[in-house]
Coordinates of C-alpha atoms in Angstrom, one line a residue:
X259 CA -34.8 40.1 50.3
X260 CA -32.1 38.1 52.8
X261 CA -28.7 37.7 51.0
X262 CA -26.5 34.8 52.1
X263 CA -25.0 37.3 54.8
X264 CA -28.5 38.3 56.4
X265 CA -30.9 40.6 55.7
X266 CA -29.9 42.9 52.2
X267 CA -29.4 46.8 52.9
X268 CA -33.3 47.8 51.3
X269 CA -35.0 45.4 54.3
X270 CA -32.7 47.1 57.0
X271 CA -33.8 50.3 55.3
X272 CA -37.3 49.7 56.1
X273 CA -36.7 48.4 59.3
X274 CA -35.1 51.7 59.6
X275 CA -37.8 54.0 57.8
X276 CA -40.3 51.7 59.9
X277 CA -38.8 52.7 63.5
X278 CA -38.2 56.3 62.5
X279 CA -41.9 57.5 62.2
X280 CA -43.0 60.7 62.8
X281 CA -45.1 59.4 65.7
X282 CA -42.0 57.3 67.4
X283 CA -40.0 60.7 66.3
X284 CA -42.2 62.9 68.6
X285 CA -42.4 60.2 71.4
X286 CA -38.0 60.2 72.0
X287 CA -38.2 64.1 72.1
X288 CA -41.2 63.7 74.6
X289 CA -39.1 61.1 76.6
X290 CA -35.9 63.6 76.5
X291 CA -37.5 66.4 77.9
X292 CA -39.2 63.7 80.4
X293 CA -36.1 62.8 81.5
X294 CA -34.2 66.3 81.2
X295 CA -37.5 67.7 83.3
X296 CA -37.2 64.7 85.9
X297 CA -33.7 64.8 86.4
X298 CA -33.8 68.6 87.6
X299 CA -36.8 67.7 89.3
X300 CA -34.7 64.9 91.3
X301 CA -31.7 67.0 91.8
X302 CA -33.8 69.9 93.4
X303 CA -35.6 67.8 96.0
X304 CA -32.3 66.4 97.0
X305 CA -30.5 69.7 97.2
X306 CA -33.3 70.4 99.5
X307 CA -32.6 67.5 102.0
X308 CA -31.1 68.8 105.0
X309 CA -27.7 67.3 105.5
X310 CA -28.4 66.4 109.0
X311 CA -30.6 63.5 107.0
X312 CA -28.3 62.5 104.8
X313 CA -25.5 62.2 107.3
X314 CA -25.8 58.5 107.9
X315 CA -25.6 55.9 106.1
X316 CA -29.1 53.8 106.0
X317 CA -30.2 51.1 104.2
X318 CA -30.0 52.3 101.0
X319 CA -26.6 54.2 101.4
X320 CA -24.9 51.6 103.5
X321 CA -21.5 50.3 101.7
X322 CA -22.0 46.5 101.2
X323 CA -19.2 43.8 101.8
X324 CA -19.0 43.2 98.4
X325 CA -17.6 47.1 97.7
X326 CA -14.7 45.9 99.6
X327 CA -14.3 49.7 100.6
X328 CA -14.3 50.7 97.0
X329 CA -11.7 48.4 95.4
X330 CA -14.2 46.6 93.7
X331 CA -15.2 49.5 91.7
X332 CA -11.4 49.6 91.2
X333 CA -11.0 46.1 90.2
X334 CA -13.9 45.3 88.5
X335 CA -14.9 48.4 87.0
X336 CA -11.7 50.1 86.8
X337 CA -13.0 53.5 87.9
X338 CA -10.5 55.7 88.6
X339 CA -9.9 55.7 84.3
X340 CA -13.5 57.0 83.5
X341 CA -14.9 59.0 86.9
X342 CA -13.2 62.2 86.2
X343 CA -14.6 62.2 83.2
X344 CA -18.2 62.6 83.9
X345 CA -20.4 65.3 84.7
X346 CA -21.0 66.8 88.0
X347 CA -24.0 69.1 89.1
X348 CA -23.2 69.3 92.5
X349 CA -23.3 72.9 92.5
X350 CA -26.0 73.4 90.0
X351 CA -28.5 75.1 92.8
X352 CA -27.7 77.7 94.9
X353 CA -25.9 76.8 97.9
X354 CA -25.0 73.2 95.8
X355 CA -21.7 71.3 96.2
X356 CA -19.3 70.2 93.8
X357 CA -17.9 67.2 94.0
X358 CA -14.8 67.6 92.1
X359 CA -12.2 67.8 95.5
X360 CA -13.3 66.8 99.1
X361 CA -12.0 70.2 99.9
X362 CA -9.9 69.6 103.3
X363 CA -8.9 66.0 105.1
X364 CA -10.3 67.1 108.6
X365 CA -13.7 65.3 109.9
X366 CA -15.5 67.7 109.3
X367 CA -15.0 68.3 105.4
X368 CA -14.9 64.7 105.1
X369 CA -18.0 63.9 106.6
X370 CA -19.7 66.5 104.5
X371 CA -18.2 65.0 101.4
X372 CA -19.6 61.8 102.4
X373 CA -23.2 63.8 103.1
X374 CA -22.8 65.2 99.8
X375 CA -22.1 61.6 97.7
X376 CA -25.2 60.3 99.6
X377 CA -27.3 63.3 98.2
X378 CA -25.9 62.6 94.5
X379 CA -26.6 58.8 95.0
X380 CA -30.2 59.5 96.2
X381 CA -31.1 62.0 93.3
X382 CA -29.5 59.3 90.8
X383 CA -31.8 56.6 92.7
X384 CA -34.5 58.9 92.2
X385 CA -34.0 59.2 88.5
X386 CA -33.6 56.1 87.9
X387 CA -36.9 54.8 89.6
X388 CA -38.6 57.0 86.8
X389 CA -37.4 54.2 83.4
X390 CA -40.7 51.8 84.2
X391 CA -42.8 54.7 83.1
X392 CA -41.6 55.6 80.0
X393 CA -43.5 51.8 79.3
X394 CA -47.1 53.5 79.7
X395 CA -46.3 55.9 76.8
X396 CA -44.0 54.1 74.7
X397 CA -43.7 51.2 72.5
X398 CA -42.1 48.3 74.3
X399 CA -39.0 48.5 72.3
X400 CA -38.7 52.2 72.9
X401 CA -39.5 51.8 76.8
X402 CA -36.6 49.3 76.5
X403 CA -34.5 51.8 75.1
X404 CA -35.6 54.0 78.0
X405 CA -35.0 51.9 80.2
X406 CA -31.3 51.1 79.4
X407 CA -31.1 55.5 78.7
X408 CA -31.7 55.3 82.3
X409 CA -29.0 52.6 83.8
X410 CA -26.5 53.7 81.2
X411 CA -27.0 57.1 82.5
X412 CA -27.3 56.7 86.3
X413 CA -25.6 53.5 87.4
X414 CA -21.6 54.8 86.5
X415 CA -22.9 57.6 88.7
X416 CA -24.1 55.6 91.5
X417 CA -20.9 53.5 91.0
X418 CA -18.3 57.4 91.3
X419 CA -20.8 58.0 95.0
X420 CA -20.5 54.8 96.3
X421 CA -16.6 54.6 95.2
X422 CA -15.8 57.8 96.7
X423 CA -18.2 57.6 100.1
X424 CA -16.6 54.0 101.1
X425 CA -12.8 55.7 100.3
X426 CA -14.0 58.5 102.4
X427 CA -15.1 56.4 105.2
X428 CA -11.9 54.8 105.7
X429 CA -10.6 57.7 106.2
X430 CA -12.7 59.7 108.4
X431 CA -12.0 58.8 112.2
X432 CA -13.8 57.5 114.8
X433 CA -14.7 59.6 117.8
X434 CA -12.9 57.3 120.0
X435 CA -10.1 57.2 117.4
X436 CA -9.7 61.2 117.4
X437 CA -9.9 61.4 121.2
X438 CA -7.4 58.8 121.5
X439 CA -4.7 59.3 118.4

């Protein structure tokens, strides 16, 4: 029965009782351990990437105009409040690293910081990729809901690599910069 305020609390509660079946129950567990099983999955075969791939920016890493060298993650997303505060797997396999500190200002550590937040971008592209399956198995509301599991997330995460790699490379220098400073 709709009130003069919307719908009245015993047709949300079957709205409710009618999303929570046992069937739709079984089907988010299925899709957690999808995604808990995919996301290991991901992070192993990027762990497995030698760095010597990973060292360059390509297509796909390459910091766009629009980044600004990272200040529009600052301005727009205001990232230094909420970065810190997420999780980081860096060193979850054997011989993993952690991005928590860049671990020395010379070239070297930095460029293998910068290696390192292209790794964590690519596994995060990787996991992502995976949301338009969960539509062959799921309900289309549910895949939805999958769907936006997946950019909520692995896009702040893809934001934190892209933020710090485009800070980094302003600060690594040049060949011709080192010979000559």
């Amino acid at each position: 029965m709709e009130g003069p305020f919307g719908p009245s609390a015993a047709a949300e509660s079957t709205v409710v009782s009618s999303l929570a079946t046992r069937r739709n129950l079984v089907l988010v567990l299925i899709d957690a351990g999808v995604w808990a099983t995919w996301s290991a999955v991901c992070g192993y075969i990027a762990h497995r990437i030698p760095a010597f791939r990973l060292a360059r920016d390509g297509r796909l890493f390459r910091i766009r105009g629009f980044e600004a060298c990272g200040r529009f993650y600052e301005r727009w997303l205001r990232i230094k409040r909420w970065k810190d505060r997420l999780p980081e797997a860096g060193a979850l396999f054997r011989g993993g690293v952690s991005k928590r500190g860049v671990g020395g200002a010379d070239r070297a550590s930095l460029q293998c910081f910068a290696t390192e937040t292209r790794r964590a971008e690519l596994t995060h592209w990787l996991i992502l990729a995976a949301s338009p399956w969960f539509f062959l198995w799921n309900p289309w509301w549910l895949g939805l809901a999958m769907l936006g599991y997946g950019i909520v997330a692995n896009v702040p995460c893809l934001a934190i690599q892209r933020y710090n790699r485009a800070r980094l490379l302003r600060m690594i220098p040049r060949p011709s910069q080192a010979r000559t400073g």
